[in-house]
Amino acid sequence: MNFSNSHSTQYSLFQKIEKIRRQKNKVPDTHITLAHGSGGKAMRDLIDDIFIQNFDNPTLSQLEDQARFDLASFIKQGDRLAFTTDSYVVDPLFFPGGDIGTLAINGTVNDLAMSGAKPLYLSCSVILEEGLPVETLRRVAQSMQAAAQKAGVQVVTGDTKVVHRGAADKLFINTSGIGIIPTGVNVSAHNIQPGDAIIINGELGNHGTAILIARGELALDTDIESDCQPLNNLVETILNVCPEVHAMRDATRGGLATVLNEFALGSGVGIRLDEQSIPVREEVKGVCELLGLDPLYLANEGKFVVVVGRENADTVVSAMKSHPAGKDACIIGEVIPSPSGVVFLKTAFGAERIVDMLVGEQLPRIC
Amino acid sequence: MNFSNSHSTQYSLFQKIEKIRRQKNKVPDTHITLAHGSGGKAMRDLIDDIFIQNFDNPTLSQLEDQARFDLASFIKQGDRLAFTTDSYVVDPLFFPGGDIGTLAINGTVNDLAMSGAKPLYLSCSVILEEGLPVETLRRVAQSMQAAAQKAGVQVVTGDTKVVHRGAADKLFINTSGIGIIPTGVNVSAHNIQPGDAIIINGELGNHGTAILIARGELALDTDIESDCQPLNNLVETILNVCPEVHAMRDATRGGLATVLNEFALGSGVGIRLDEQSIPVREEVKGVCELLGLDPLYLANEGKFVVVVGRENADTVVSAMKSHPAGKDACIIGEVIPSPSGVVFLKTAFGAERIVDMLVGEQLPRIC
């Protein structure tokens, strides 16, 4: 007698009972419970329902504890791997122009793109507060998938944790990402040289202002939306006309001022900006004046600084202007040999002032 | 006249003032403030002081927004990249046998190792609650570095976010990781076949029990420590004697029962365990009896299931026993052809019961 067969017969009833039991155990919760972070059945159902369904791709659907990729497919696209991570704690979760989901995809896509890399795969790890409506999570996952599709990346691995009510504020997301840097592209703050042009791809401060207004603490009504957008395609456009870009960095937390100070300090050069050429919306200027903020320090989520040799600047700006994410591109300053590590702003009145690194905090939980 | 030189002279005083100002602005905070998440000066100082100092390596020190690696160095080590992510929210932060830092390194190292990959590089993204003692963060970063060294990996990129007091509980960490799978190694739940042996590398339930006791809600005093440890070296030992391992998975949240249910469901097989052969410490059994818990569902942080063809089982177990992380390795069950998707336990009394997936939650914030 084949033991296995006998086993099978013996348990056929068990199997049926088991199936019914599994069905009955399906958790149709409308709110996140601690069980959704247990590693068990409720978590599996939530992952199936929210993440597998939205991020639908063969790598993720394997449900292994890690995603796997052939190195051969990478080698075809370049010679170096870029790897980055960011956690997102923005408050509120939803705001004009985006939500924590679009931010979590675009932020990490952009961190990869700033190295010249083609972003390929992202992870998604969520920390959920007990009591969060499942619909909120679903909406965020849908935003993530829409943003991922727009940026041409896939969410391939993930993790779900749940903490007691009050131990986290609704929802935090971490996305890490990998991308491939094309052979010959070498973008780094260390390449910056005196004489280089400083280029920005558009208006500054929209994200910071949109979040500030979305918090509802100001009785302001404007149509300012976050500039949250993927920049990888624009970066590709730039590298096509100028593979020898010196440096790129997105002006997120700490704004333009922080990026330029990092560049100046990291490369031992000075930077001089021309205030009149820096694009800032009138409404953003107004909010800043009202609150004593400086648009140079306001966060952006779709703006980046490009540093190129002066001889390539016009070519790069005109290529950027042909792209929707760069239509307001312009030169806003230049790299000077000294004083090293200092950023100056030539004001509209012709005076010069030092633009220091941000000390303190303008707007917590901006991203 | 060379404008740049004139510029330099003109600002030599400014430079000195600036230098003094930067010094004065250095934030010697003993507790985390919102400024530490600003993207500005305070954050830069914190990153230098805590992360750069502890994780000291050339990739991280570049302070670019992404780490970069030559694909050529990967190709030498294998043919596939593994990529994984996990967030850690364990409560309390420190417990017998480890802390959130050791957990964050070993957890992600182990997720990579379970694919047969050699773990190489990790990211570290922290969410800090305003008011967290800086010393707590420093201690955790030191643990992370010690664990990373032990596992032979480097932390190469990171992110720091700060939220208001009450918007997170002290400290959450996300680590994502990449590793390289050696050519020829193919470890996947889909390989599991009837007749395969189920092997475990040691005692179950120590981590879950240690956390439970560390919470101090039980008036229990035991010497049970978390089993938190890196498994990549043991995995390498196994693959050396048996490259054709079918499947591996670490029994973390949801415990052994969850891993085996995932295997049974994913591979369309049944699994039969022998209760008497499953190693569980008497103290852990005692705590479980006291609280109505089941050691099969308790979380582990250094235990994993290895599934191999029956013909290789003894070789693998004896190789495991030669390694400190596998000294209590043993066969605990077998894969049966049916009923598909069901895990059985043959109890000490000779009866059989179904070991279902975890429904509900035994111990929230166990990792």
PDB file of C-alpha atoms in Angstrom, chain A residues 84-278:
ATOM      1  CA  THR A  84      19.471  54.313  -2.752  1.00  0.00           C
ATOM      2  CA  THR A  85      16.881  54.516   0.046  1.00  0.00           C
ATOM      3  CA  ASP A  86      14.405  57.024   1.463  1.00  0.00           C
ATOM      4  CA  SER A  87      11.680  56.916   4.068  1.00  0.00           C
ATOM      5  CA  TYR A  88       8.605  59.080   3.608  1.00  0.00           C
ATOM      6  CA  VAL A  89       6.710  60.554   6.558  1.00  0.00           C
ATOM      7  CA  VAL A  90       4.900  63.426   4.843  1.00  0.00           C
ATOM      8  CA  ASP A  91       1.983  65.021   6.669  1.00  0.00           C
ATOM      9  CA  PRO A  92      -0.747  65.158   5.401  1.00  0.00           C
ATOM     10  CA  LEU A  93      -0.778  61.920   3.409  1.00  0.00           C
ATOM     11  CA  PHE A  94      -2.693  63.553   0.548  1.00  0.00           C
ATOM     12  CA  PHE A  95      -1.986  67.026  -0.799  1.00  0.00           C
ATOM     13  CA  PRO A  96      -2.557  69.004  -3.997  1.00  0.00           C
ATOM     14  CA  GLY A  97      -0.411  67.463  -6.730  1.00  0.00           C
ATOM     15  CA  GLY A  98       0.292  64.138  -5.048  1.00  0.00           C
ATOM     16  CA  ASP A  99       0.319  61.969  -1.964  1.00  0.00           C
ATOM     17  CA  ILE A 100       2.795  59.950   0.104  1.00  0.00           C
ATOM     18  CA  GLY A 101       2.656  57.233  -2.565  1.00  0.00           C
ATOM     19  CA  THR A 102       3.650  59.404  -5.531  1.00  0.00           C
ATOM     20  CA  LEU A 103       6.314  60.965  -3.325  1.00  0.00           C
ATOM     21  CA  ALA A 104       7.706  57.555  -2.316  1.00  0.00           C
ATOM     22  CA  ILE A 105       8.074  56.462  -5.941  1.00  0.00           C
ATOM     23  CA  ASN A 106       9.288  59.728  -7.459  1.00  0.00           C
ATOM     24  CA  GLY A 107      11.651  60.575  -4.605  1.00  0.00           C
ATOM     25  CA  THR A 108      13.572  57.335  -4.931  1.00  0.00           C
ATOM     26  CA  VAL A 109      13.409  57.322  -8.741  1.00  0.00           C
ATOM     27  CA  ASN A 110      14.904  60.820  -8.679  1.00  0.00           C
ATOM     28  CA  ASP A 111      17.677  59.916  -6.223  1.00  0.00           C
ATOM     29  CA  LEU A 112      18.712  57.193  -8.670  1.00  0.00           C
ATOM     30  CA  ALA A 113      18.361  59.435 -11.714  1.00  0.00           C
ATOM     31  CA  MET A 114      20.655  62.068 -10.155  1.00  0.00           C
ATOM     32  CA  SER A 115      23.579  59.660 -10.635  1.00  0.00           C
ATOM     33  CA  GLY A 116      22.647  59.367 -14.309  1.00  0.00           C
ATOM     34  CA  ALA A 117      21.219  55.911 -13.608  1.00  0.00           C
ATOM     35  CA  LYS A 118      18.217  54.426 -15.329  1.00  0.00           C
ATOM     36  CA  PRO A 119      15.971  53.522 -12.352  1.00  0.00           C
ATOM     37  CA  LEU A 120      14.687  49.946 -12.657  1.00  0.00           C
ATOM     38  CA  TYR A 121      13.380  48.339  -9.482  1.00  0.00           C
ATOM     39  CA  LEU A 122      11.999  49.635  -6.183  1.00  0.00           C
ATOM     40  CA  SER A 123      11.159  48.047  -2.863  1.00  0.00           C
ATOM     41  CA  CYS A 124       8.185  49.188  -0.769  1.00  0.00           C
ATOM     42  CA  SER A 125       8.139  48.774   2.987  1.00  0.00           C
ATOM     43  CA  VAL A 126       5.217  50.226   4.939  1.00  0.00           C
ATOM     44  CA  ILE A 127       4.749  50.948   8.638  1.00  0.00           C
ATOM     45  CA  LEU A 128       1.030  51.139   9.358  1.00  0.00           C
ATOM     46  CA  GLU A 129      -0.731  52.521  12.417  1.00  0.00           C
ATOM     47  CA  GLU A 130      -3.409  50.249  13.802  1.00  0.00           C
ATOM     48  CA  GLY A 131      -6.766  51.749  12.802  1.00  0.00           C
ATOM     49  CA  LEU A 132      -5.649  53.151   9.441  1.00  0.00           C
ATOM     50  CA  PRO A 133      -8.507  52.738   6.957  1.00  0.00           C
ATOM     51  CA  VAL A 134      -7.616  49.998   4.465  1.00  0.00           C
ATOM     52  CA  GLU A 135      -9.024  52.283   1.772  1.00  0.00           C
ATOM     53  CA  THR A 136      -6.344  54.868   2.553  1.00  0.00           C
ATOM     54  CA  LEU A 137      -3.664  52.263   2.012  1.00  0.00           C
ATOM     55  CA  ARG A 138      -5.322  51.105  -1.196  1.00  0.00           C
ATOM     56  CA  ARG A 139      -5.465  54.653  -2.534  1.00  0.00           C
ATOM     57  CA  VAL A 140      -1.773  55.161  -1.719  1.00  0.00           C
ATOM     58  CA  ALA A 141      -0.814  51.854  -3.367  1.00  0.00           C
ATOM     59  CA  GLN A 142      -2.748  52.875  -6.480  1.00  0.00           C
ATOM     60  CA  SER A 143      -0.861  56.180  -6.542  1.00  0.00           C
ATOM     61  CA  MET A 144       2.401  54.308  -6.172  1.00  0.00           C
ATOM     62  CA  GLN A 145       1.589  52.041  -9.079  1.00  0.00           C
ATOM     63  CA  ALA A 146       0.525  54.966 -11.288  1.00  0.00           C
ATOM     64  CA  ALA A 147       3.754  56.804 -10.417  1.00  0.00           C
ATOM     65  CA  ALA A 148       5.843  53.672 -10.985  1.00  0.00           C
ATOM     66  CA  GLN A 149       4.300  53.184 -14.418  1.00  0.00           C
ATOM     67  CA  LYS A 150       4.909  56.806 -15.326  1.00  0.00           C
ATOM     68  CA  ALA A 151       8.559  56.517 -14.252  1.00  0.00           C
ATOM     69  CA  GLY A 152       9.004  53.120 -15.918  1.00  0.00           C
ATOM     70  CA  VAL A 153       9.983  51.232 -12.749  1.00  0.00           C
ATOM     71  CA  GLN A 154       8.595  48.160 -10.970  1.00  0.00           C
ATOM     72  CA  VAL A 155       7.968  47.585  -7.264  1.00  0.00           C
ATOM     73  CA  VAL A 156       9.456  44.119  -6.821  1.00  0.00           C
ATOM     74  CA  THR A 157       9.730  43.398  -3.102  1.00  0.00           C
ATOM     75  CA  GLY A 158       8.154  44.679   0.080  1.00  0.00           C
ATOM     76  CA  ASP A 159       7.443  44.474   3.772  1.00  0.00           C
ATOM     77  CA  THR A 160       4.488  45.312   6.005  1.00  0.00           C
ATOM     78  CA  LYS A 161       4.672  46.247   9.677  1.00  0.00           C
ATOM     79  CA  VAL A 162       1.829  47.342  11.935  1.00  0.00           C
ATOM     80  CA  VAL A 163       2.265  49.220  15.214  1.00  0.00           C
ATOM     81  CA  HIS A 164      -0.246  50.026  17.965  1.00  0.00           C
ATOM     82  CA  ARG A 165      -2.465  53.036  17.607  1.00  0.00           C
ATOM     83  CA  GLY A 166      -0.410  56.051  18.641  1.00  0.00           C
ATOM     84  CA  ALA A 167       2.979  54.428  17.962  1.00  0.00           C
ATOM     85  CA  ALA A 168       3.145  55.865  14.431  1.00  0.00           C
ATOM     86  CA  ASP A 169       1.221  58.557  12.604  1.00  0.00           C
ATOM     87  CA  LYS A 170      -1.023  56.724  10.106  1.00  0.00           C
ATOM     88  CA  LEU A 171       1.452  55.545   7.447  1.00  0.00           C
ATOM     89  CA  PHE A 172       5.175  55.716   6.743  1.00  0.00           C
ATOM     90  CA  ILE A 173       6.702  54.304   3.559  1.00  0.00           C
ATOM     91  CA  ASN A 174      10.254  53.356   2.741  1.00  0.00           C
ATOM     92  CA  THR A 175      11.261  52.810  -0.838  1.00  0.00           C
ATOM     93  CA  SER A 176      14.731  51.708  -1.802  1.00  0.00           C
ATOM     94  CA  GLY A 177      15.753  51.465  -5.414  1.00  0.00           C
ATOM     95  CA  ILE A 178      18.289  50.133  -7.840  1.00  0.00           C
ATOM     96  CA  GLY A 179      19.204  51.418 -11.260  1.00  0.00           C
ATOM     97  CA  ILE A 180      21.944  51.050 -13.836  1.00  0.00           C
ATOM     98  CA  ILE A 181      24.362  53.818 -14.771  1.00  0.00           C
ATOM     99  CA  PRO A 182      25.133  53.856 -18.505  1.00  0.00           C
ATOM    100  CA  THR A 183      28.770  53.287 -19.435  1.00  0.00           C
ATOM    101  CA  GLY A 184      30.662  56.560 -19.791  1.00  0.00           C
ATOM    102  CA  VAL A 185      28.303  58.612 -17.634  1.00  0.00           C
ATOM    103  CA  ASN A 186      30.084  60.041 -14.601  1.00  0.00           C
ATOM    104  CA  VAL A 187      27.914  62.439 -12.617  1.00  0.00           C
ATOM    105  CA  SER A 188      29.320  63.488  -9.247  1.00  0.00           C
ATOM    106  CA  ALA A 189      29.637  66.565  -7.057  1.00  0.00           C
ATOM    107  CA  HIS A 190      33.396  66.030  -7.261  1.00  0.00           C
ATOM    108  CA  ASN A 191      33.390  67.010 -10.952  1.00  0.00           C
ATOM    109  CA  ILE A 192      32.241  70.567 -10.341  1.00  0.00           C
ATOM    110  CA  GLN A 193      34.712  73.166 -11.638  1.00  0.00           C
ATOM    111  CA  PRO A 194      34.983  76.934 -11.578  1.00  0.00           C
ATOM    112  CA  GLY A 195      33.251  78.393 -14.603  1.00  0.00           C
ATOM    113  CA  ASP A 196      30.511  75.744 -14.626  1.00  0.00           C
ATOM    114  CA  ALA A 197      26.936  76.870 -15.101  1.00  0.00           C
ATOM    115  CA  ILE A 198      24.222  76.136 -12.516  1.00  0.00           C
ATOM    116  CA  ILE A 199      20.930  75.182 -14.154  1.00  0.00           C
ATOM    117  CA  ILE A 200      17.516  74.525 -12.581  1.00  0.00           C
ATOM    118  CA  ASN A 201      14.612  72.823 -14.355  1.00  0.00           C
ATOM    119  CA  GLY A 202      11.831  75.104 -13.123  1.00  0.00           C
ATOM    120  CA  GLU A 203       9.998  76.914 -10.335  1.00  0.00           C
ATOM    121  CA  LEU A 204      11.184  76.501  -6.765  1.00  0.00           C
ATOM    122  CA  GLY A 205       9.171  75.986  -3.591  1.00  0.00           C
ATOM    123  CA  ASN A 206       5.900  74.613  -4.954  1.00  0.00           C
ATOM    124  CA  HIS A 207       6.033  71.354  -2.973  1.00  0.00           C
ATOM    125  CA  GLY A 208       6.835  73.030   0.341  1.00  0.00           C
ATOM    126  CA  THR A 209       4.131  75.617  -0.160  1.00  0.00           C
ATOM    127  CA  ALA A 210       1.522  73.042  -1.226  1.00  0.00           C
ATOM    128  CA  ILE A 211       2.170  70.972   1.914  1.00  0.00           C
ATOM    129  CA  LEU A 212       2.078  74.036   4.131  1.00  0.00           C
ATOM    130  CA  ILE A 213      -1.293  75.053   2.740  1.00  0.00           C
ATOM    131  CA  ALA A 214      -2.626  71.475   2.787  1.00  0.00           C
ATOM    132  CA  ARG A 215      -2.031  71.383   6.531  1.00  0.00           C
ATOM    133  CA  GLY A 216      -4.805  73.918   6.779  1.00  0.00           C
ATOM    134  CA  GLU A 217      -3.163  75.948   9.514  1.00  0.00           C
ATOM    135  CA  LEU A 218      -3.085  78.982   7.260  1.00  0.00           C
ATOM    136  CA  ALA A 219      -6.318  80.510   6.023  1.00  0.00           C
ATOM    137  CA  LEU A 220      -4.868  80.629   2.525  1.00  0.00           C
ATOM    138  CA  ASP A 221      -6.452  79.498  -0.656  1.00  0.00           C
ATOM    139  CA  THR A 222      -4.122  79.112  -3.631  1.00  0.00           C
ATOM    140  CA  ASP A 223      -3.903  76.755  -6.577  1.00  0.00           C
ATOM    141  CA  ILE A 224      -0.280  75.811  -5.856  1.00  0.00           C
ATOM    142  CA  GLU A 225       0.345  72.113  -6.388  1.00  0.00           C
ATOM    143  CA  SER A 226       3.320  70.001  -5.412  1.00  0.00           C
ATOM    144  CA  ASP A 227       5.786  69.612  -8.270  1.00  0.00           C
ATOM    145  CA  CYS A 228       6.162  65.902  -7.408  1.00  0.00           C
ATOM    146  CA  GLN A 229       7.259  64.202 -10.662  1.00  0.00           C
ATOM    147  CA  PRO A 230       9.789  61.661 -11.946  1.00  0.00           C
ATOM    148  CA  LEU A 231      12.933  63.229 -13.383  1.00  0.00           C
ATOM    149  CA  ASN A 232      14.580  60.183 -14.947  1.00  0.00           C
ATOM    150  CA  ASN A 233      13.253  60.797 -18.404  1.00  0.00           C
ATOM    151  CA  LEU A 234      14.427  64.428 -18.370  1.00  0.00           C
ATOM    152  CA  VAL A 235      17.831  63.275 -17.102  1.00  0.00           C
ATOM    153  CA  GLU A 236      18.037  60.869 -20.046  1.00  0.00           C
ATOM    154  CA  THR A 237      17.208  63.739 -22.399  1.00  0.00           C
ATOM    155  CA  ILE A 238      20.029  65.803 -20.878  1.00  0.00           C
ATOM    156  CA  LEU A 239      22.568  62.979 -21.039  1.00  0.00           C
ATOM    157  CA  ASN A 240      21.678  62.400 -24.697  1.00  0.00           C
ATOM    158  CA  VAL A 241      22.828  65.897 -25.637  1.00  0.00           C
ATOM    159  CA  CYS A 242      25.554  66.191 -22.987  1.00  0.00           C
ATOM    160  CA  PRO A 243      26.938  62.916 -21.545  1.00  0.00           C
ATOM    161  CA  GLU A 244      29.602  64.921 -19.717  1.00  0.00           C
ATOM    162  CA  VAL A 245      27.207  66.530 -17.193  1.00  0.00           C
ATOM    163  CA  HIS A 246      29.296  67.333 -14.116  1.00  0.00           C
ATOM    164  CA  ALA A 247      26.782  67.033 -11.286  1.00  0.00           C
ATOM    165  CA  MET A 248      23.063  66.716 -10.613  1.00  0.00           C
ATOM    166  CA  ARG A 249      21.088  66.746  -7.394  1.00  0.00           C
ATOM    167  CA  ASP A 250      17.393  67.127  -6.645  1.00  0.00           C
ATOM    168  CA  ALA A 251      16.496  70.053  -4.401  1.00  0.00           C
ATOM    169  CA  THR A 252      14.230  68.269  -1.926  1.00  0.00           C
ATOM    170  CA  ARG A 253      14.464  68.825   1.873  1.00  0.00           C
ATOM    171  CA  GLY A 254      16.472  71.972   2.556  1.00  0.00           C
ATOM    172  CA  GLY A 255      15.777  73.233  -0.962  1.00  0.00           C
ATOM    173  CA  LEU A 256      18.120  74.751  -3.518  1.00  0.00           C
ATOM    174  CA  ALA A 257      20.255  76.418  -0.831  1.00  0.00           C
ATOM    175  CA  THR A 258      21.137  73.077   0.752  1.00  0.00           C
ATOM    176  CA  VAL A 259      22.073  71.389  -2.537  1.00  0.00           C
ATOM    177  CA  LEU A 260      24.330  74.270  -3.544  1.00  0.00           C
ATOM    178  CA  ASN A 261      25.998  74.396  -0.127  1.00  0.00           C
ATOM    179  CA  GLU A 262      26.646  70.642  -0.347  1.00  0.00           C
ATOM    180  CA  PHE A 263      28.138  71.156  -3.806  1.00  0.00           C
ATOM    181  CA  ALA A 264      30.286  74.102  -2.691  1.00  0.00           C
ATOM    182  CA  LEU A 265      31.547  72.320   0.411  1.00  0.00           C
ATOM    183  CA  GLY A 266      32.047  68.979  -1.333  1.00  0.00           C
ATOM    184  CA  SER A 267      33.932  70.384  -4.315  1.00  0.00           C
ATOM    185  CA  GLY A 268      35.870  73.190  -2.629  1.00  0.00           C
ATOM    186  CA  VAL A 269      34.418  75.858  -4.886  1.00  0.00           C
ATOM    187  CA  GLY A 270      32.196  78.893  -4.465  1.00  0.00           C
ATOM    188  CA  ILE A 271      28.829  79.403  -6.123  1.00  0.00           C
ATOM    189  CA  ARG A 272      27.229  82.684  -7.131  1.00  0.00           C
ATOM    190  CA  LEU A 273      23.502  82.822  -7.815  1.00  0.00           C
ATOM    191  CA  ASP A 274      21.555  85.521  -9.576  1.00  0.00           C
ATOM    192  CA  GLU A 275      18.335  86.047  -7.637  1.00  0.00           C
ATOM    193  CA  GLN A 276      16.467  87.557 -10.575  1.00  0.00           C
ATOM    194  CA  SER A 277      16.976  84.459 -12.689  1.00  0.00           C
ATOM    195  CA  ILE A 278      15.655  81.986 -10.089  1.00  0.00           C
TER     196      ILE A 278
END
